PDB file of C-alpha atoms in Angstrom:
ATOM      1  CA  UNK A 260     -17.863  47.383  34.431  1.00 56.00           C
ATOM      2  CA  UNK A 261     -19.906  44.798  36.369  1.00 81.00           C
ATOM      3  CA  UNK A 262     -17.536  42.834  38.280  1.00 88.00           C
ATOM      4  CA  UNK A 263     -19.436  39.505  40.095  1.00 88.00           C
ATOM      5  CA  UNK A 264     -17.681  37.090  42.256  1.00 88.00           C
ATOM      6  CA  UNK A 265     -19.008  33.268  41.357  1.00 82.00           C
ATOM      7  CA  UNK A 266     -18.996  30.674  44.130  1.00 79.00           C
ATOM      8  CA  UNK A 267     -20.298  28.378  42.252  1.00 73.00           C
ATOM      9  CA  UNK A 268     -19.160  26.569  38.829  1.00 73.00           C
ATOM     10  CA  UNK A 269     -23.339  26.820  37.804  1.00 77.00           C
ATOM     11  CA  UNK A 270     -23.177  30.701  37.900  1.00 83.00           C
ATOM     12  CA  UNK A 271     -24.724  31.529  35.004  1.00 84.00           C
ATOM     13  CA  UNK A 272     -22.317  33.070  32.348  1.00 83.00           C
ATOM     14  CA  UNK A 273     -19.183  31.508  33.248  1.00 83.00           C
ATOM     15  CA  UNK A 274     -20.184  27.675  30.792  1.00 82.00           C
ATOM     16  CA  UNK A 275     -17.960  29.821  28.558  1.00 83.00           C
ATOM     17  CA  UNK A 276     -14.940  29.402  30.411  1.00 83.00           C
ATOM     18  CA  UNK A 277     -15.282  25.554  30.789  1.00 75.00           C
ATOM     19  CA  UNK A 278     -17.978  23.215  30.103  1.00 62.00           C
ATOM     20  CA  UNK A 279     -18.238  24.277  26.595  1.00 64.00           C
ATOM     21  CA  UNK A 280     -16.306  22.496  23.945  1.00 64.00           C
ATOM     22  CA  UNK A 281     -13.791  24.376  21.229  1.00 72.00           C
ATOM     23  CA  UNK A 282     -16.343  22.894  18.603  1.00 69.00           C
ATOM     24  CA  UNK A 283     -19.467  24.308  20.879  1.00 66.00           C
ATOM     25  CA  UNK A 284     -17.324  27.509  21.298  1.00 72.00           C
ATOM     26  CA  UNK A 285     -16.226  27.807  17.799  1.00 69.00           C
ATOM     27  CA  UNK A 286     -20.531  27.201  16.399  1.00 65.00           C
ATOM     28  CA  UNK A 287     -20.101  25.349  13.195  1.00 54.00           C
ATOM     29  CA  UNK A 288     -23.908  25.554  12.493  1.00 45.00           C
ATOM     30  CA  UNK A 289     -23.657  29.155  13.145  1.00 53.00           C
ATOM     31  CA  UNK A 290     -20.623  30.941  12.737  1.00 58.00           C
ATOM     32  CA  UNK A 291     -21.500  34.111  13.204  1.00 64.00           C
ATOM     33  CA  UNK A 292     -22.103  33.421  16.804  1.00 73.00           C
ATOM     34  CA  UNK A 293     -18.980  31.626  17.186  1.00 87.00           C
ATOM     35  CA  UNK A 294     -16.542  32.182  20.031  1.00 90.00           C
ATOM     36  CA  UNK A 295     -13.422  31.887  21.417  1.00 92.00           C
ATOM     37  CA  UNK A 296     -11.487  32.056  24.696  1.00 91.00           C
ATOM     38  CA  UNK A 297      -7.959  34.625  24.698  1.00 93.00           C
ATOM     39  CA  UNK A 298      -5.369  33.926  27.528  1.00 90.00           C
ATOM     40  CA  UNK A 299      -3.030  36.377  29.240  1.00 91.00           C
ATOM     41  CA  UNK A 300      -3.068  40.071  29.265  1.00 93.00           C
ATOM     42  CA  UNK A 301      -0.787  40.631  26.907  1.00 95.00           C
ATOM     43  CA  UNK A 302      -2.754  38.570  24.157  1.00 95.00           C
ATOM     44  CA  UNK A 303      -5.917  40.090  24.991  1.00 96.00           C
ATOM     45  CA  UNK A 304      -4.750  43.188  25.093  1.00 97.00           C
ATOM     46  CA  UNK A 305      -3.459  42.211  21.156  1.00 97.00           C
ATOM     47  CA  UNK A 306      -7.178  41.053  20.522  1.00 97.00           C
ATOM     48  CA  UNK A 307      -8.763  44.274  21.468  1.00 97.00           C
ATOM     49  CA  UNK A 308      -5.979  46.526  19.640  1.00 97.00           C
ATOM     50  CA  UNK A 309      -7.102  44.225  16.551  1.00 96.00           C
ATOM     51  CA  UNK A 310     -10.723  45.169  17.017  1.00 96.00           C
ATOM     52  CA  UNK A 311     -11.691  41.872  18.206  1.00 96.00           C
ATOM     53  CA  UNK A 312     -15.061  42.358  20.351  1.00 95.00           C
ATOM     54  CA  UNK A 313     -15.167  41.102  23.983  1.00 96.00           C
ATOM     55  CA  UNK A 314     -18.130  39.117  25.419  1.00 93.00           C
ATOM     56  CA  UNK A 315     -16.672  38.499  29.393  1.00 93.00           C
ATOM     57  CA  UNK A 316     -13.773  37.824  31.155  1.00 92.00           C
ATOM     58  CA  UNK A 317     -12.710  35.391  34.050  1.00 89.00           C
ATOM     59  CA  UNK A 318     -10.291  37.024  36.254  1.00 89.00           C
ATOM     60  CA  UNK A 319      -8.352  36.165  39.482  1.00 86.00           C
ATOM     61  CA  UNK A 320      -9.302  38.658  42.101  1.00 85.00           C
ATOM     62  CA  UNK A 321      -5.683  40.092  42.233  1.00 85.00           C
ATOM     63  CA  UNK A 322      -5.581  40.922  38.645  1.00 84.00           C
ATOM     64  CA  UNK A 323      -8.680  42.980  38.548  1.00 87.00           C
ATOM     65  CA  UNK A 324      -6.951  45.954  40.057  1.00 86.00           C
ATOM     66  CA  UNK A 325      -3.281  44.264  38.370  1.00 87.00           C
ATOM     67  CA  UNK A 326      -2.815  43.224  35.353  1.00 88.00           C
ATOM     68  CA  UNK A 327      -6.077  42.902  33.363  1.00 90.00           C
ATOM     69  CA  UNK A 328      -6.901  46.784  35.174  1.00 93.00           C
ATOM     70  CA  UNK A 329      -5.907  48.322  32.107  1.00 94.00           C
ATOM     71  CA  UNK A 330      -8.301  45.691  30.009  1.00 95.00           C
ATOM     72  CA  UNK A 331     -11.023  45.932  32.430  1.00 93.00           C
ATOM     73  CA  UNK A 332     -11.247  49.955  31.838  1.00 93.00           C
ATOM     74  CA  UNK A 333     -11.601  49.773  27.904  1.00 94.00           C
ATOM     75  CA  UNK A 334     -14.435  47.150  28.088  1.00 93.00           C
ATOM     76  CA  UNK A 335     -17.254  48.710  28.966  1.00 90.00           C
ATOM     77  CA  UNK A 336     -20.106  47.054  30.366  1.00 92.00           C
ATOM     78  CA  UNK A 337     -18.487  43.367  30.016  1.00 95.00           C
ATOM     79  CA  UNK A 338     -19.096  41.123  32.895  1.00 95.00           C
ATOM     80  CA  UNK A 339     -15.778  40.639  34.649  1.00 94.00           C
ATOM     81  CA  UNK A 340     -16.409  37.032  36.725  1.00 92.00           C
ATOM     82  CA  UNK A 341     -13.655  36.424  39.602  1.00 89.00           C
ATOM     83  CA  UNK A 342     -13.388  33.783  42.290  1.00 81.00           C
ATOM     84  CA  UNK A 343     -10.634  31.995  44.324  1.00 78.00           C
ATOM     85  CA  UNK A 344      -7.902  30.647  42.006  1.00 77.00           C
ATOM     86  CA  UNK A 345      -9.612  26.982  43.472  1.00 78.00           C
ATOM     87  CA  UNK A 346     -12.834  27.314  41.727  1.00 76.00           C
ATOM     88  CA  UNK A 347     -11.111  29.098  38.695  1.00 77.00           C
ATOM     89  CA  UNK A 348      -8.660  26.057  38.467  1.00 76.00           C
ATOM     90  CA  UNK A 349     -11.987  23.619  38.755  1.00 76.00           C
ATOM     91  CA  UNK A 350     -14.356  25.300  36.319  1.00 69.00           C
ATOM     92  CA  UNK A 351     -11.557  25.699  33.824  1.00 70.00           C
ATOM     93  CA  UNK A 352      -9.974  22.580  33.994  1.00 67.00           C
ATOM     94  CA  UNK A 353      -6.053  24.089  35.021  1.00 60.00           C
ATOM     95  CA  UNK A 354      -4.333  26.730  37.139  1.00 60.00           C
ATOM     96  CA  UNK A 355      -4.756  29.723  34.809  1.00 61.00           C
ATOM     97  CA  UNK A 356      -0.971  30.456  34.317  1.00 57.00           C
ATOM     98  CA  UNK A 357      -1.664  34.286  33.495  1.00 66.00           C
ATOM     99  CA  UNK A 358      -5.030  34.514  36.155  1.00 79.00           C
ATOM    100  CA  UNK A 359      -7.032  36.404  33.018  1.00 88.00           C
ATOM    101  CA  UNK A 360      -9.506  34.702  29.799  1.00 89.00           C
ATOM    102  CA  UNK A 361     -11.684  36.429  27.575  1.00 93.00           C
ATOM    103  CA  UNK A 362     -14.340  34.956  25.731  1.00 93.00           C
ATOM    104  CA  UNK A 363     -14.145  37.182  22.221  1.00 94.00           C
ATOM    105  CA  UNK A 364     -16.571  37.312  19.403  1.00 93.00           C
ATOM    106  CA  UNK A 365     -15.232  35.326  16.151  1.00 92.00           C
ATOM    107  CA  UNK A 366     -14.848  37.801  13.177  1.00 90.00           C
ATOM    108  CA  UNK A 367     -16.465  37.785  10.088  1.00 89.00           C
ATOM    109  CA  UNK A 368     -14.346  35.588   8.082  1.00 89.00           C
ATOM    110  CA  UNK A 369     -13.438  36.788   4.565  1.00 94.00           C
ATOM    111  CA  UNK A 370     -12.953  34.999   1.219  1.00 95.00           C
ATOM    112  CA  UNK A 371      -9.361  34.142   0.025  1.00 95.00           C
ATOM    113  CA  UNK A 372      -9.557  37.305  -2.924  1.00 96.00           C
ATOM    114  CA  UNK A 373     -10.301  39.744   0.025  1.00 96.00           C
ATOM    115  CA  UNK A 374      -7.473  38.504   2.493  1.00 97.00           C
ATOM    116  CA  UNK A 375      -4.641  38.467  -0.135  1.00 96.00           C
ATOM    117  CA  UNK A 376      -5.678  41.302  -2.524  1.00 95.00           C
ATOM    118  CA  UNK A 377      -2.677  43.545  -1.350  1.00 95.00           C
ATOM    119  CA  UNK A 378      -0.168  40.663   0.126  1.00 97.00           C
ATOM    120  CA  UNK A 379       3.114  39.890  -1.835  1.00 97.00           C
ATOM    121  CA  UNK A 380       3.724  36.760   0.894  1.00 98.00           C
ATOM    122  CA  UNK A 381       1.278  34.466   1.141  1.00 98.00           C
ATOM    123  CA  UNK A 382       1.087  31.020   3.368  1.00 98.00           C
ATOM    124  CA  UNK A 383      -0.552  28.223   2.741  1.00 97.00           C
ATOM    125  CA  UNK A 384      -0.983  25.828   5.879  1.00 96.00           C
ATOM    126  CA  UNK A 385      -2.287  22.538   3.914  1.00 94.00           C
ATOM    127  CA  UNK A 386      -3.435  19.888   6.953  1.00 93.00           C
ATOM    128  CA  UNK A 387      -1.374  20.787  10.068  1.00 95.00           C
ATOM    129  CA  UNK A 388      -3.516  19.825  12.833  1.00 94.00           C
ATOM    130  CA  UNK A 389      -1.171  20.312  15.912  1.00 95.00           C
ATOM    131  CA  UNK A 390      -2.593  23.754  18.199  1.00 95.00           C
ATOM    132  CA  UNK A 391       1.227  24.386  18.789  1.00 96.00           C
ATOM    133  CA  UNK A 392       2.268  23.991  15.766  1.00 97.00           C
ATOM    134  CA  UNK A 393      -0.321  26.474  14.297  1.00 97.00           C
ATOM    135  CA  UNK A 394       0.424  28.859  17.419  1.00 97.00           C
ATOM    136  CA  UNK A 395       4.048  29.013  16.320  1.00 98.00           C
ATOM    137  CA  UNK A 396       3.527  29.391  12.348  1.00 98.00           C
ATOM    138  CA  UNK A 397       1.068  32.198  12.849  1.00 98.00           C
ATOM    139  CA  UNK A 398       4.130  33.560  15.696  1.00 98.00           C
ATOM    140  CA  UNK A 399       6.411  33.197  12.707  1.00 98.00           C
ATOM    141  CA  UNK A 400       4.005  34.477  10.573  1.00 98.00           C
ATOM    142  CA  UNK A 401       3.893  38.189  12.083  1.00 98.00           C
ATOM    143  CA  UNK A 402       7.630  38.828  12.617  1.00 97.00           C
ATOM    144  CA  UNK A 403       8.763  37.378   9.622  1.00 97.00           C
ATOM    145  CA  UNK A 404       6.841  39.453   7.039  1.00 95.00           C
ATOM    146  CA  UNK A 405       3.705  37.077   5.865  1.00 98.00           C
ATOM    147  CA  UNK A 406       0.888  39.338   4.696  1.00 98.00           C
ATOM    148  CA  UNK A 407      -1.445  36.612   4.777  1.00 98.00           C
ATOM    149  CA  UNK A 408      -2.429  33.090   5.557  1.00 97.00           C
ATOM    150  CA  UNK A 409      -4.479  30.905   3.608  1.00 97.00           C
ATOM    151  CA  UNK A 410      -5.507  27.334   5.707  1.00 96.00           C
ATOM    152  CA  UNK A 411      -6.851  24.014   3.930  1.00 94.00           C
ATOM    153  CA  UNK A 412     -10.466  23.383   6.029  1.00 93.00           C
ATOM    154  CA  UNK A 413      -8.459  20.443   7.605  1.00 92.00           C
ATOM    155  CA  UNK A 414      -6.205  22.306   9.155  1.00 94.00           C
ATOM    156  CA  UNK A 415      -6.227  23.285  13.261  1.00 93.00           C
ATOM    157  CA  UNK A 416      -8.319  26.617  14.073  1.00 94.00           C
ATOM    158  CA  UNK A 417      -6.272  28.874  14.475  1.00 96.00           C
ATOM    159  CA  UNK A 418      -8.535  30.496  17.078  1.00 94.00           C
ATOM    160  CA  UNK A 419      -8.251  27.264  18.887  1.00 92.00           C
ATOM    161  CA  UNK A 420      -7.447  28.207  22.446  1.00 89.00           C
ATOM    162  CA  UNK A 421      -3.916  27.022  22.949  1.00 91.00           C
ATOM    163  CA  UNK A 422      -2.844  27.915  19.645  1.00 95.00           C
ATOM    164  CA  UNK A 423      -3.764  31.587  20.439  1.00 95.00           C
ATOM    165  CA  UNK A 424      -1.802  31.150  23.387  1.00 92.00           C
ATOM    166  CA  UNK A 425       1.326  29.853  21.561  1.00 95.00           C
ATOM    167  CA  UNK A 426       1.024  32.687  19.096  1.00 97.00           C
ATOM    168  CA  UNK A 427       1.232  35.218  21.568  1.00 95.00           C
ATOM    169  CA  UNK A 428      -1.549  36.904  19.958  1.00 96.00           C
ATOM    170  CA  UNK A 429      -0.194  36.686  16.272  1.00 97.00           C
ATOM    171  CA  UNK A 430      -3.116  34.991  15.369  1.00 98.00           C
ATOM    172  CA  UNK A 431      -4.499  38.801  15.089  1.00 97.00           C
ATOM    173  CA  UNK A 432      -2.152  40.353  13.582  1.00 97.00           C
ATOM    174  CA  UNK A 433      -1.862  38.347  10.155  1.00 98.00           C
ATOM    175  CA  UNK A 434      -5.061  38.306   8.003  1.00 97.00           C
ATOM    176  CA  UNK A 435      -6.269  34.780   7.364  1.00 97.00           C
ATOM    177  CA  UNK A 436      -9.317  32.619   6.403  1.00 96.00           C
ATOM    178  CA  UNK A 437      -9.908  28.939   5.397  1.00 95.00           C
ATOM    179  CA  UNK A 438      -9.459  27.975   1.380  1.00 93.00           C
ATOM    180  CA  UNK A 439     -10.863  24.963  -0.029  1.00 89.00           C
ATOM    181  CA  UNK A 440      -8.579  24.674  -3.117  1.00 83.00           C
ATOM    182  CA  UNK A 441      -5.727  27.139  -1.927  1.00 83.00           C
ATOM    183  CA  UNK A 442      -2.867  26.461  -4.659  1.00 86.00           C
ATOM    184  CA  UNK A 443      -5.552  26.949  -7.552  1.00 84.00           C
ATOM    185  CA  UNK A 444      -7.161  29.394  -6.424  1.00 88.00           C
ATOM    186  CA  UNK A 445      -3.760  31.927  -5.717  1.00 93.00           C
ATOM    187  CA  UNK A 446      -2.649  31.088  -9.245  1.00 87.00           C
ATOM    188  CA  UNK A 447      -5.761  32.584 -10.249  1.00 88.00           C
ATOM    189  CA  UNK A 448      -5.269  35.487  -7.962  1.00 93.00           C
ATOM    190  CA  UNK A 449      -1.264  35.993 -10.012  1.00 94.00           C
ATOM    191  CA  UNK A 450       0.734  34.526  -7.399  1.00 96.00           C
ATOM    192  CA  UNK A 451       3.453  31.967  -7.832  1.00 96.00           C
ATOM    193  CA  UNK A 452       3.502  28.964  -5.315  1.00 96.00           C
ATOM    194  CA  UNK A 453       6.383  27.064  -3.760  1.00 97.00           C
ATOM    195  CA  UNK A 454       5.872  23.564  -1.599  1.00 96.00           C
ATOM    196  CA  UNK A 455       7.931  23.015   0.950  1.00 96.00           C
ATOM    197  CA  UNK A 456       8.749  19.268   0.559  1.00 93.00           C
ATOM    198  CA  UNK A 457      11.291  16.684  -0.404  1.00 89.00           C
ATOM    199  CA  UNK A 458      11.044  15.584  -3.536  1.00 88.00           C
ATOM    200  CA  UNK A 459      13.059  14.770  -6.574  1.00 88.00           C
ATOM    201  CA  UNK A 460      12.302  18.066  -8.387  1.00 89.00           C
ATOM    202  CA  UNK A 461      13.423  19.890  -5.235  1.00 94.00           C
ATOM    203  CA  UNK A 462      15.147  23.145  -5.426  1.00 95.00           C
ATOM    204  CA  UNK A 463      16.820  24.719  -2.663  1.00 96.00           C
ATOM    205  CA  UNK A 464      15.087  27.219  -1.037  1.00 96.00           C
ATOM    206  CA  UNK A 465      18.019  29.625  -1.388  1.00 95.00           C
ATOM    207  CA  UNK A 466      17.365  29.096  -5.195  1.00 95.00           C
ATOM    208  CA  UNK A 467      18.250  32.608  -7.250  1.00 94.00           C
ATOM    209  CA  UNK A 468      14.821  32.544  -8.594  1.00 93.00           C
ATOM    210  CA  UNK A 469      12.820  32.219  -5.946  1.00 94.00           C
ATOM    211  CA  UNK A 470      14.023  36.002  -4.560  1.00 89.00           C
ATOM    212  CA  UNK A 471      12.724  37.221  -7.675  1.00 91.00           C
ATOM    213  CA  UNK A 472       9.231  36.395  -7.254  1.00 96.00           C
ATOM    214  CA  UNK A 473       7.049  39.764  -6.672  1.00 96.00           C
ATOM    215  CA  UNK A 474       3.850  37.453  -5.056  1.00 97.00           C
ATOM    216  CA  UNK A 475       5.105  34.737  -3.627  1.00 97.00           C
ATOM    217  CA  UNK A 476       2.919  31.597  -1.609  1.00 97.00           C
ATOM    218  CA  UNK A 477       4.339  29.287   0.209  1.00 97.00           C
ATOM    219  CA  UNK A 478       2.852  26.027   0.866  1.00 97.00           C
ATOM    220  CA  UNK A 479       3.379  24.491   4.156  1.00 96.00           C
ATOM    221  CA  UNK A 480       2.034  20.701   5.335  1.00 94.00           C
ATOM    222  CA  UNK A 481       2.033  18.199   7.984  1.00 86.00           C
ATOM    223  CA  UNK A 482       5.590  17.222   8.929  1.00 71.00           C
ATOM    224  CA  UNK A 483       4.017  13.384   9.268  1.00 73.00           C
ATOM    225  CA  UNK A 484       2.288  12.581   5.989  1.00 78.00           C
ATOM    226  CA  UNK A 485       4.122  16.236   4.111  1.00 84.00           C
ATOM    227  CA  UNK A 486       2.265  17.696   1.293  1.00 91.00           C
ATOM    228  CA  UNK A 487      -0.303  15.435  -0.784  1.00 90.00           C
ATOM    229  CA  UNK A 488       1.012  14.655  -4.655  1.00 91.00           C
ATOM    230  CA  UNK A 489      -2.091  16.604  -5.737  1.00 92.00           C
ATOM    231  CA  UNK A 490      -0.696  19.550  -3.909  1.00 92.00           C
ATOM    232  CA  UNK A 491       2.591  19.410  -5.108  1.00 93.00           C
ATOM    233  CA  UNK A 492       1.880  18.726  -8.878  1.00 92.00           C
ATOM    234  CA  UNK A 493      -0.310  22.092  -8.378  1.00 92.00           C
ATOM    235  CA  UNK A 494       2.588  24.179  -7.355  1.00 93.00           C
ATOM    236  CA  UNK A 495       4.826  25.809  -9.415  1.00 95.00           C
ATOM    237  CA  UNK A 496       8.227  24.884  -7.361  1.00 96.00           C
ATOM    238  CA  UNK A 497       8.991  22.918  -4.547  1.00 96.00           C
ATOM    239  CA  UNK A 498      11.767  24.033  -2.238  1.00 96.00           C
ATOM    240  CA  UNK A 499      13.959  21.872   0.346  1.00 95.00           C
ATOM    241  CA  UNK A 500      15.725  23.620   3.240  1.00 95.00           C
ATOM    242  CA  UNK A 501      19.250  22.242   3.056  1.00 93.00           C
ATOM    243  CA  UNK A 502      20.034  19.436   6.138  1.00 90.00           C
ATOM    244  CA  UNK A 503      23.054  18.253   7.322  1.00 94.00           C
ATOM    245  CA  UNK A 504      24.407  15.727   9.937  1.00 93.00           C
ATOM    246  CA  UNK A 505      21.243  13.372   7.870  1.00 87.00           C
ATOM    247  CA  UNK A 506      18.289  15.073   9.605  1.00 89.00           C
ATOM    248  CA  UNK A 507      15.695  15.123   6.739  1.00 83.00           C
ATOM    249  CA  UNK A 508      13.520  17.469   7.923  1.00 84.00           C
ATOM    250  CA  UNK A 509      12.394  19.904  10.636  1.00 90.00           C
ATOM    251  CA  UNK A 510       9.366  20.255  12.881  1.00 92.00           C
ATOM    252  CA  UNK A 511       7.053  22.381  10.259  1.00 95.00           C
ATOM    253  CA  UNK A 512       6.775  25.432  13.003  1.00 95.00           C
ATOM    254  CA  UNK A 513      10.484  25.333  12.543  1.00 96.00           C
ATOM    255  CA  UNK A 514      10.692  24.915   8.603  1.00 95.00           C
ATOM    256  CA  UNK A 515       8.273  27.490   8.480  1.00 97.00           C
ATOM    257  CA  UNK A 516      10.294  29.844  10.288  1.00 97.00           C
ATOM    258  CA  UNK A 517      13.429  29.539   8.166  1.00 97.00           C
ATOM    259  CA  UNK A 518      11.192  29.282   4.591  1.00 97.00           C
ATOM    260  CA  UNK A 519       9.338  32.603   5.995  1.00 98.00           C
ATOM    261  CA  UNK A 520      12.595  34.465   6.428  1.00 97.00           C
ATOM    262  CA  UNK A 521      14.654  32.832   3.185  1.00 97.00           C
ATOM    263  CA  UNK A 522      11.915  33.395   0.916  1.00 97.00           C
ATOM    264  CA  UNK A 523      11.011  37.382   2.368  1.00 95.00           C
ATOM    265  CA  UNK A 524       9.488  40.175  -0.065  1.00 92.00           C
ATOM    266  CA  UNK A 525      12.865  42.419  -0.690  1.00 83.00           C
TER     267      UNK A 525
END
């Protein structure tokens, strides 16, 4: 475990950490070298326990015996960079709230079939852009019983660096990849889809028939522009959560919560 103290924001190694772009990071040209940063203990610890494969750390000197001690002795031969919380703060770009990041390797991703072969939940994130938002779906996600996520290429990554932070590390624990045409494509697969929108055809999502779905998607979008008409012509409901008080709709983090939990495997 190689631990090197920086002094300087041109050590070599550390561009990882903060001059390097989420695009740069994430290596569209070649994605098999992609990267991406985990934040906190906790959520690396979640990372690693998922298999995901280390590359280095940046660590405030405090943690290295602390917090990240634990991390530090199932890495191996990682490089462990520390340095005064100053030049952390500077070659980061912000006080590091939890004092620990780990550049990770980006997985292999896998096709649609292989992610959902054995899920009876499915969801379908269709152009949701925000990192929180995408954070707190995939949070959602994991305690509320999705066996898979499915995410329209225009969607946020959710590898993106904040919304692995929001997630709390969820991001690992569902199985997901990217889906050009996800609503044909799980029809082919035998499930039954459900958009979550507001539309004149509209059931509620409490709706007697939707419990007795055995493979079940639900289709998620963009609390801004909702669902496209393609999308929803595609699916074989659409659902409403009931409002009162007027409110028409919630945040979609939110909506997905409550359409997660309604609409459960029993």
């Amino acid at each position: 475990m190689p631990v090197i103290e920086i002094t300087s924001l041109e050590h070599p190694g550390v561009e990882i950490f903060g001059t390097l772009t989420e695009a740069q990071l994430r290596n569209r040209i070649d994605p098999e070298r992609g990267l991406f940063i985990a934040e906190s203990p906790k959520v690396i610890r979640v990372a690693l326990n998922a298999g995901y494969e280390p590359l280095a750390m940046l660590c405030e000197k405090k943690h290295i015996e602390g917090d990240a001690a634990d991390i530090i002795s199932r890495i191996g031969d990682v490089p462990v960079y520390t340095g005064n919380r100053e030049l952390l703060a500077q070659l980061t770009g912000y006080t590091l709230t939890r004092g620990v990041l780990c550049a990770m390797r980006r997985p292999v991703l896998r096709t649609p079939e292989e992610v959902c072969r054995d899920a009876r939940r499915v969801a379908v994130i269709h152009g949701v852009v925000d990192t929180t938002n995408i954070g707190a779906i995939f949070r959602s996600a994991a305690a509320l019983g999705i066996d898979a996520m499915l995410l329209s290429p225009d969607s946020c990554d959710p590898l993106n660096r904040r919304a692995v932070r929001v997630s709390m590390g969820a991001v690992f624990l569902v199985p997901w990849t990217w889906a050009p045409c996800p609503v044909s494509s799980l029809r082919e697969m035998g499930f039954c889809t459900v958009a979550m929108a507001l539309t004149d055809r509209s059931v509620s999502i409490d709706h007697p028939a939707l419990k007795e779905i055995s493979r079940l998607a639900i289709v998620m979008g963009t609390e801004g522009d909702g669902l496209p008409d393609e999308v929803l012509a595609e699916a074989d409901y659409v659902a409403r959560i009931p409002m009162w008080h007027g409110v028409d709709s919630l945040n979609v983090a939110a909506a997905s919560a409550v359409a997660f939990w309604e609409l459960r495997a029993r």
